Short mmCIF file of C-alpha atoms in Angstrom, two decimals:
data_model
loop_
_atom_site.label_atom_id
_atom_site.label_comp_id
_atom_site.label_asym_id
_atom_site.label_seq_id
_atom_site.Cartn_x
_atom_site.Cartn_y
_atom_site.Cartn_z
CA MET A 102 -37.34 7.05 39.54
CA GLU A 103 -34.48 6.47 40.39
CA GLY A 104 -34.75 7.03 44.04
CA LYS A 105 -38.09 4.77 44.27
CA SER A 106 -36.44 1.22 42.02
CA ALA A 107 -34.09 2.47 44.67
CA SER A 108 -35.96 1.75 47.82
CA VAL A 109 -38.24 -1.24 45.86
CA LYS A 110 -34.68 -3.36 45.25
CA GLY A 111 -33.19 -2.77 49.28
CA PHE A 112 -34.42 -5.26 52.38
CA ASN A 113 -37.43 -6.06 51.20
CA PRO A 114 -39.04 -8.32 54.32
CA THR A 115 -42.43 -9.98 54.53
CA GLY A 116 -44.24 -9.33 57.90
CA THR A 117 -43.95 -12.28 59.65
CA VAL A 118 -39.79 -11.90 58.96
CA LEU A 119 -40.19 -8.56 60.77
CA LEU A 120 -42.87 -10.45 63.65
CA ILE A 121 -39.78 -13.40 64.13
CA LEU A 122 -37.20 -9.91 64.20
CA LEU A 123 -38.99 -8.19 66.70
CA GLY A 124 -39.68 -10.88 69.30
CA THR A 125 -36.57 -11.67 68.86
CA VAL A 126 -34.92 -8.57 69.91
CA LEU A 127 -37.52 -7.90 72.58
CA THR A 128 -36.95 -10.90 74.18
CA GLY A 129 -33.28 -11.32 73.87
CA ALA A 130 -33.27 -7.90 75.22
CA LEU A 131 -35.68 -9.37 78.09
CA LEU A 132 -33.03 -11.65 78.79
CA TRP A 133 -30.15 -10.44 79.37
CA LEU A 134 -31.91 -7.57 81.39
CA ASP A 135 -33.12 -10.17 83.72
CA LEU A 136 -29.59 -11.81 83.61
CA GLN A 137 -27.74 -8.80 84.45
CA GLN A 138 -30.17 -8.30 87.34
CA GLY A 139 -30.39 -11.84 88.72
CA ARG A 140 -33.41 -12.00 88.37
CA ASP A 141 -35.13 -15.56 88.50
CA LEU A 142 -37.80 -17.22 86.15
CA LEU A 143 -39.97 -15.84 88.69
CA SER A 144 -39.22 -12.51 89.20
CA SER A 145 -37.84 -11.93 85.45
CA LEU A 146 -40.11 -9.72 83.36
CA LEU A 147 -39.60 -11.81 80.17
CA LEU A 148 -41.61 -14.14 81.61
CA PRO A 149 -44.65 -11.78 82.39
CA PHE A 150 -43.83 -10.73 78.41
CA LEU A 151 -43.95 -14.16 76.92
CA VAL A 152 -47.45 -15.26 79.16
CA SER A 153 -49.06 -11.76 77.89
CA ALA A 154 -47.56 -12.32 73.94
CA GLY A 155 -48.79 -16.17 73.81
CA LEU A 156 -52.63 -15.35 75.59
CA VAL A 157 -52.94 -12.36 73.00
CA ALA A 158 -52.03 -14.36 69.91
CA ALA A 159 -54.12 -17.14 71.54
CA ILE A 160 -57.11 -15.35 71.79
CA GLY A 161 -56.58 -13.50 68.94
CA PHE A 162 -57.32 -16.51 66.81
CA GLN A 163 -60.86 -16.75 68.33
CA ALA A 164 -61.46 -13.03 68.40
CA ILE A 165 -60.65 -12.41 65.38
CA PRO A 166 -63.53 -14.55 63.72
CA LEU A 167 -66.33 -12.91 66.29
CA LEU A 168 -65.29 -9.47 65.14
CA LYS A 169 -66.16 -10.72 61.38
CA GLN A 170 -69.60 -12.40 62.32
CA LEU A 171 -70.18 -9.33 64.08
CA LYS A 172 -69.45 -7.58 60.86
CA MET A 173 -66.94 -4.66 62.83
CA GLY A 174 -64.93 -4.57 59.35
CA GLN A 175 -63.14 -0.95 58.03
CA PHE A 176 -64.12 1.27 56.00
CA ILE A 177 -60.48 3.13 54.00
CA ARG A 178 -60.58 6.38 53.29
CA GLU A 179 -60.91 6.97 49.68
CA ASP A 180 -58.67 9.51 50.38
CA GLY A 181 -56.28 7.62 51.30
CA PRO A 182 -53.34 5.21 49.48
CA GLN A 183 -54.55 3.23 46.78
CA ALA A 184 -53.04 0.41 47.26
CA HIS A 185 -55.20 0.33 51.16
CA LEU A 186 -58.35 0.11 49.17
CA LYS A 187 -58.00 -3.84 49.19
CA LYS A 188 -57.97 -3.71 52.97
CA ALA A 189 -61.92 -2.99 53.42
CA GLY A 190 -63.42 -5.13 55.49
CA THR A 191 -60.86 -6.29 57.30
CA PRO A 192 -61.78 -6.30 61.22
CA THR A 193 -61.29 -3.60 63.63
CA MET A 194 -61.75 -2.66 66.82
CA GLY A 195 -58.45 -5.47 67.44
CA GLY A 196 -57.68 -3.00 70.66
CA VAL A 197 -60.44 -5.00 72.52
CA PHE A 198 -58.75 -8.09 72.82
CA VAL A 199 -55.34 -6.63 73.63
CA VAL A 200 -55.37 -3.94 76.23
CA PRO A 201 -57.29 -5.65 78.70
CA VAL A 202 -55.29 -8.55 78.53
CA GLY A 203 -52.24 -6.56 79.28
CA ALA A 204 -53.36 -4.27 81.63
CA ILE A 205 -55.34 -7.41 83.81
CA LEU A 206 -52.30 -9.52 83.52
CA GLY A 207 -50.20 -5.94 84.90
CA VAL A 208 -52.78 -5.59 87.44
CA ILE A 209 -52.34 -9.12 88.66
CA TRP A 210 -48.52 -9.38 88.76
CA SER A 211 -48.43 -5.99 90.61
CA HIS A 212 -49.71 -7.95 93.86
CA PHE A 213 -52.50 -5.32 92.73
CA ASN A 214 -50.50 -1.63 93.28
CA PRO A 215 -52.31 1.20 92.91
CA ASP A 216 -49.98 2.73 90.77
CA ALA A 217 -50.91 -0.18 87.88
CA ILE A 218 -54.20 0.35 88.69
CA ALA A 219 -54.32 3.67 88.12
CA VAL A 220 -52.72 3.96 84.89
CA ALA A 221 -54.59 0.10 84.18
CA VAL A 222 -57.77 1.78 84.49
CA THR A 223 -56.54 5.08 82.58
CA SER A 224 -55.59 3.01 79.45
CA LEU A 225 -59.34 1.51 79.54
CA GLY A 226 -60.38 4.52 79.77
CA TYR A 227 -58.89 5.68 76.20
CA LEU A 228 -59.82 2.54 74.70
CA ALA A 229 -63.21 2.77 75.72
CA ILE A 230 -62.71 6.92 73.55
CA GLY A 231 -61.92 4.60 70.68
CA GLY A 232 -64.04 2.36 70.91
CA VAL A 233 -67.63 4.99 71.10
CA ASP A 234 -65.42 6.28 68.16
CA ASP A 235 -64.46 2.56 66.21
CA TRP A 236 -68.00 2.21 66.62
CA LYS A 237 -69.89 4.96 65.66
CA SER A 238 -67.32 4.86 61.95
CA LEU A 239 -68.74 1.31 61.90
CA SER A 240 -72.65 2.49 62.46
CA ASN A 241 -72.01 5.56 60.20
CA ARG A 242 -70.68 2.82 57.29
CA LYS A 243 -67.86 5.55 56.80
CA ASN A 244 -64.22 6.37 58.43
CA GLU A 245 -66.15 9.10 60.50
CA GLY A 246 -66.34 8.40 64.50
CA LEU A 247 -67.18 11.20 67.09
CA THR A 248 -66.08 14.43 66.50
CA PRO A 249 -62.92 15.60 67.05
CA LYS A 250 -64.15 18.17 69.82
CA GLY A 251 -65.82 16.01 71.16
CA LYS A 252 -63.08 13.04 71.43
CA LEU A 253 -60.91 15.23 73.03
CA ALA A 254 -63.15 16.82 75.38
CA LEU A 255 -63.46 13.30 76.88
CA GLN A 256 -59.56 12.11 76.50
CA ALA A 257 -58.89 15.53 78.07
CA ALA A 258 -61.65 14.86 81.49
CA ILE A 259 -59.41 11.11 81.89
CA ALA A 260 -56.47 12.89 81.37
CA ILE A 261 -56.76 15.72 83.84
CA ALA A 262 -58.45 12.59 86.42
CA PHE A 263 -55.42 10.72 86.41
CA CYS A 264 -53.31 13.52 86.63
CA GLY A 265 -55.41 14.55 90.30
CA TRP A 266 -54.94 10.72 91.22
CA ALA A 267 -50.96 11.86 90.54
CA PHE A 268 -50.93 14.59 92.34
CA TYR A 269 -53.08 13.55 95.19
CA SER A 270 -51.26 10.15 95.03
CA ARG A 271 -47.26 11.08 94.94
CA GLY A 272 -47.47 15.04 96.38
CA ASN A 273 -45.73 17.57 94.77
CA ALA A 274 -42.92 14.89 93.75
CA ILE A 275 -44.94 14.71 90.94
CA THR A 276 -44.42 17.99 89.34
CA ASN A 277 -40.71 17.57 88.85
CA VAL A 278 -39.36 15.95 85.37
CA HIS A 279 -36.14 14.74 85.14
CA LEU A 280 -33.88 15.24 83.08
CA PRO A 281 -30.18 14.67 81.98
CA LEU A 282 -27.20 14.74 84.46
CA GLN A 283 -29.32 14.40 87.66
CA ILE A 284 -31.05 17.98 86.64
CA VAL A 285 -34.21 17.95 87.96
CA LEU A 286 -36.78 20.57 86.67
CA PRO A 287 -39.23 21.83 88.38
CA LEU A 288 -42.44 22.55 86.80
CA GLY A 289 -45.14 23.97 89.69
CA LEU A 290 -48.16 24.80 88.67
CA PHE A 291 -47.16 24.25 84.91
CA PHE A 292 -47.23 20.13 86.20
CA TRP A 293 -51.01 20.32 84.82
CA ALA A 294 -50.52 22.05 81.43
CA VAL A 295 -47.53 19.42 80.77
CA ALA A 296 -48.70 16.10 81.92
CA VAL A 297 -52.91 16.92 80.24
CA PHE A 298 -50.60 17.62 77.20
CA ALA A 299 -48.60 14.66 77.52
CA LEU A 300 -51.49 12.27 77.52
CA LEU A 301 -53.99 13.93 75.09
CA ALA A 302 -50.38 14.23 72.24
CA GLU A 303 -49.33 11.02 73.09
CA SER A 304 -52.88 8.94 72.35
CA ASN A 305 -53.62 11.11 69.25
CA ALA A 306 -49.90 10.30 68.23
CA THR A 307 -49.67 6.39 68.03
CA ASN A 308 -52.79 6.93 66.59
CA LEU A 309 -52.36 8.34 63.79
CA THR A 310 -48.76 5.73 63.87
CA ASP A 311 -51.46 3.14 62.61
CA GLY A 312 -51.82 3.37 59.57
CA VAL A 313 -49.46 0.17 58.13
CA ASP A 314 -49.87 -3.34 59.19
CA GLY A 315 -48.12 -3.73 62.25
CA LEU A 316 -46.41 -0.04 62.54
CA ALA A 317 -48.26 1.11 65.36
CA GLY A 318 -48.37 -2.66 67.57
CA GLY A 319 -44.50 -3.27 67.15
CA THR A 320 -43.06 0.05 67.60
CA GLY A 321 -45.67 0.44 70.85
CA ALA A 322 -44.06 -2.86 71.77
CA ILE A 323 -40.73 -1.97 71.58
CA ALA A 324 -41.95 1.48 73.51
CA LEU A 325 -43.28 -0.06 76.35
CA ALA A 326 -40.69 -2.34 76.98
CA GLY A 327 -38.30 -0.05 76.43
CA LEU A 328 -40.09 1.90 79.38
CA ALA A 329 -40.78 -0.76 81.25
CA ALA A 330 -36.46 -1.98 81.84
CA ILE A 331 -36.34 2.21 82.55
CA ILE A 332 -37.89 2.69 85.20
CA LEU A 333 -37.25 -0.52 86.51
CA PRO A 334 -34.83 -0.52 89.41
CA LYS A 335 -37.57 2.51 91.46
CA GLU A 336 -40.03 1.72 89.54
CA PRO A 337 -41.12 -2.45 90.11
CA ASN A 338 -45.15 -2.03 89.64
CA LEU A 339 -45.27 0.24 86.82
CA ALA A 340 -42.71 -2.05 84.62
CA ILE A 341 -44.13 -4.86 85.31
CA LEU A 342 -47.81 -3.14 83.90
CA CYS A 343 -45.52 -2.32 80.81
CA ILE A 344 -43.67 -5.06 80.08
CA CYS A 345 -47.58 -6.95 80.35
CA LEU A 346 -48.86 -4.14 77.70
CA SER A 347 -46.04 -4.93 75.38
CA GLY A 348 -45.88 -8.39 75.13
CA SER A 349 -50.36 -7.35 74.52
CA TYR A 350 -48.95 -5.95 71.70
CA LEU A 351 -46.22 -8.06 70.14
CA GLY A 352 -49.01 -10.29 70.19
CA PHE A 353 -51.80 -8.87 68.58
CA VAL A 354 -49.01 -8.23 65.61
CA VAL A 355 -49.02 -11.47 65.55
CA HIS A 356 -52.12 -11.07 63.84
CA ASN A 357 -51.52 -7.30 62.39
CA ARG A 358 -48.46 -8.11 60.38
CA ASN A 359 -48.68 -7.81 56.90
CA LYS A 360 -51.00 -8.99 55.55
CA ALA A 361 -53.33 -8.02 58.48
CA LYS A 362 -55.80 -10.26 59.41
CA VAL A 363 -57.20 -7.61 61.84
CA PHE A 364 -56.37 -3.76 62.68
CA MET A 365 -56.38 -2.18 66.33
CA GLY A 366 -58.53 0.45 65.64
CA ASP A 367 -59.03 3.72 67.80
CA THR A 368 -59.90 0.99 71.15
CA GLY A 369 -56.38 -0.23 71.27
CA SER A 370 -54.44 3.21 69.31
CA LEU A 371 -55.51 5.15 71.62
CA ALA A 372 -55.13 3.50 75.31
CA LEU A 373 -51.17 2.78 74.07
CA GLY A 374 -50.26 6.72 73.78
CA GLY A 375 -52.42 6.46 77.68
CA ALA A 376 -50.23 4.14 78.86
CA LEU A 377 -46.91 5.35 77.94
CA ALA A 378 -47.61 8.98 79.17
CA ALA A 379 -49.23 7.95 82.04
CA VAL A 380 -45.66 6.04 82.97
CA GLY A 381 -43.80 9.43 82.29
CA ILE A 382 -45.85 11.19 84.10
CA LEU A 383 -45.91 8.86 87.75
CA THR A 384 -42.23 8.36 87.17
CA GLU A 385 -40.92 11.81 86.50
CA ASN A 386 -40.17 10.77 82.90
CA LEU A 387 -41.82 12.79 80.66
CA TRP A 388 -38.31 13.41 78.90
CA VAL A 389 -37.22 10.22 78.86
CA LEU A 390 -41.07 9.54 77.15
CA PHE A 391 -40.47 12.34 74.67
CA ILE A 392 -37.44 10.20 73.05
CA ILE A 393 -38.43 7.16 73.07
CA SER A 394 -42.17 8.27 71.69
CA GLY A 395 -40.22 9.96 68.30
CA ILE A 396 -41.36 7.61 65.82
CA PHE A 397 -44.92 8.83 67.68
CA ALA A 398 -44.31 12.24 67.51
CA VAL A 399 -43.14 13.15 64.09
CA GLU A 400 -46.02 10.78 63.04
CA ALA A 401 -48.17 14.35 64.37
CA LEU A 402 -46.03 16.47 63.51
CA SER A 403 -45.66 15.64 59.84
CA VAL A 404 -49.54 16.03 60.34
CA THR A 405 -49.31 19.42 61.56
CA LEU A 406 -47.03 20.38 59.41
CA GLN A 407 -48.40 19.16 55.98
CA VAL A 408 -51.57 20.79 57.52
CA GLY A 409 -49.95 23.98 58.83
CA TYR A 410 -48.50 24.51 55.08
CA TYR A 411 -51.55 23.49 53.04
CA LYS A 412 -53.42 26.95 54.74
CA ALA A 413 -50.38 28.90 53.88
CA THR A 414 -49.76 28.25 50.53
CA LYS A 415 -53.93 28.85 49.26
CA ASP A 416 -54.25 30.52 45.93
CA ALA A 417 -57.08 32.29 45.47
CA ASP A 418 -59.22 29.60 44.35
CA GLY A 419 -58.33 28.11 47.55
CA LYS A 420 -56.28 25.42 46.94
CA GLY A 421 -52.93 24.79 48.83
CA LYS A 422 -49.57 23.30 48.33
CA ARG A 423 -48.93 19.90 49.76
CA LEU A 424 -45.40 19.91 51.98
CA PHE A 425 -45.55 15.94 51.68
CA LYS A 426 -47.70 13.31 49.33
CA MET A 427 -49.36 12.16 52.15
CA ALA A 428 -50.06 12.44 56.25
CA PRO A 429 -49.15 11.15 58.27
CA ILE A 430 -45.22 10.58 57.32
CA HIS A 431 -45.80 6.61 56.83
CA HIS A 432 -47.86 6.93 53.47
CA HIS A 433 -45.90 9.93 52.55
CA LEU A 434 -42.87 7.81 52.41
CA GLU A 435 -45.76 4.69 50.82
CA LEU A 436 -46.44 7.34 47.87
CA SER A 437 -42.55 6.86 46.98
CA GLY A 438 -42.10 4.05 46.70
CA TRP A 439 -41.22 2.07 49.75
CA THR A 440 -43.38 -1.13 50.82
CA GLU A 441 -45.46 -0.81 54.31
CA THR A 442 -43.01 -3.94 55.14
CA GLN A 443 -39.38 -1.20 54.32
CA VAL A 444 -42.01 1.07 55.82
CA VAL A 445 -42.70 -0.67 59.22
CA GLY A 446 -39.48 -2.13 59.35
CA MET A 447 -37.26 1.22 58.94
CA PHE A 448 -39.55 2.48 61.75
CA TYR A 449 -39.11 -0.88 64.57
CA ALA A 450 -34.74 -0.24 63.92
CA ILE A 451 -35.48 4.06 65.00
CA GLU A 452 -36.98 3.21 67.80
CA VAL A 453 -35.36 0.54 69.40
CA LEU A 454 -32.33 3.04 69.29
CA LEU A 455 -34.59 5.74 70.55
CA VAL A 456 -35.16 3.31 72.88
CA ALA A 457 -31.18 2.90 73.25
CA ILE A 458 -31.34 6.65 73.81
CA GLY A 459 -33.84 6.89 76.45
CA TRP A 460 -31.50 4.23 78.27
CA ALA A 461 -28.43 6.02 78.43
CA SER A 462 -29.95 9.50 79.41
CA ARG A 463 -31.71 7.69 81.99
#
């Protein structure tokens, strides 16, 4: 109980405060980057970021009532945190007005660069999978959509198609992974397994992270902006696409901050991971991607460990022990006495730190 009281009495910001801090940090970082590189307004990263964020935030005021009219209310798992049951009925599938804005603006701003188009199409492909999953969940009136195998097969199909295009477009160079200290790791044929795994793992990890108001949207915005800054010198077109998507997810947090008026659903969370992984693959930056995706990786790992530990400790009655109070780990923290905004604030801070580490190791 003492640990619980200590956590609750600590810094406990509102969702609005977290949004302001998030927007200020991202805007300030992009402004600093533009000034450092001598970019004017038209060639800046800040302008497309702000346009994307503003457009998504504005569209949200019209889209959310429409989602309500279409009865897109989220079903909340009864075995989840009891405090989340009051969120039942909150519109979901918010990704439908987030991802297309960032993808379209990014493609236009990059002057229809083929690489930007490929990443945008891949992200929209994952959006489509998430959309079908969300729609089936809503149609079934319970939190069950596509079967896990069916969902994974569709994700793998898009991953293989993208990797094939990447290899065709960039040749053998795409099979290299750049590590710190100017070390280049040639993957050869192993590239296919690593790249497909990266797309599957990243999209599912961001999906698992989407469980607390503002969490996936905010950490995703930070990760995309960080990746954009890291790849900017060599891949300006993909950097523009990343920054437009980053702005879109920030604009979404305007409506998704605690207490959320809309959830992104699998529609937005799968697309987020797909975009991050696709850019990491094309730019030969899987190592940097691994670093800045630390939050998402830990979320996914906590689920894997929970399931594995439960199975390994089953007794004669078929009941096992739990490693965490609940997985993913953000639910464990909630059940340990953290408020949603404390969890989100801590994860935002960690994600900023991970981006800084990624920047230093580029």
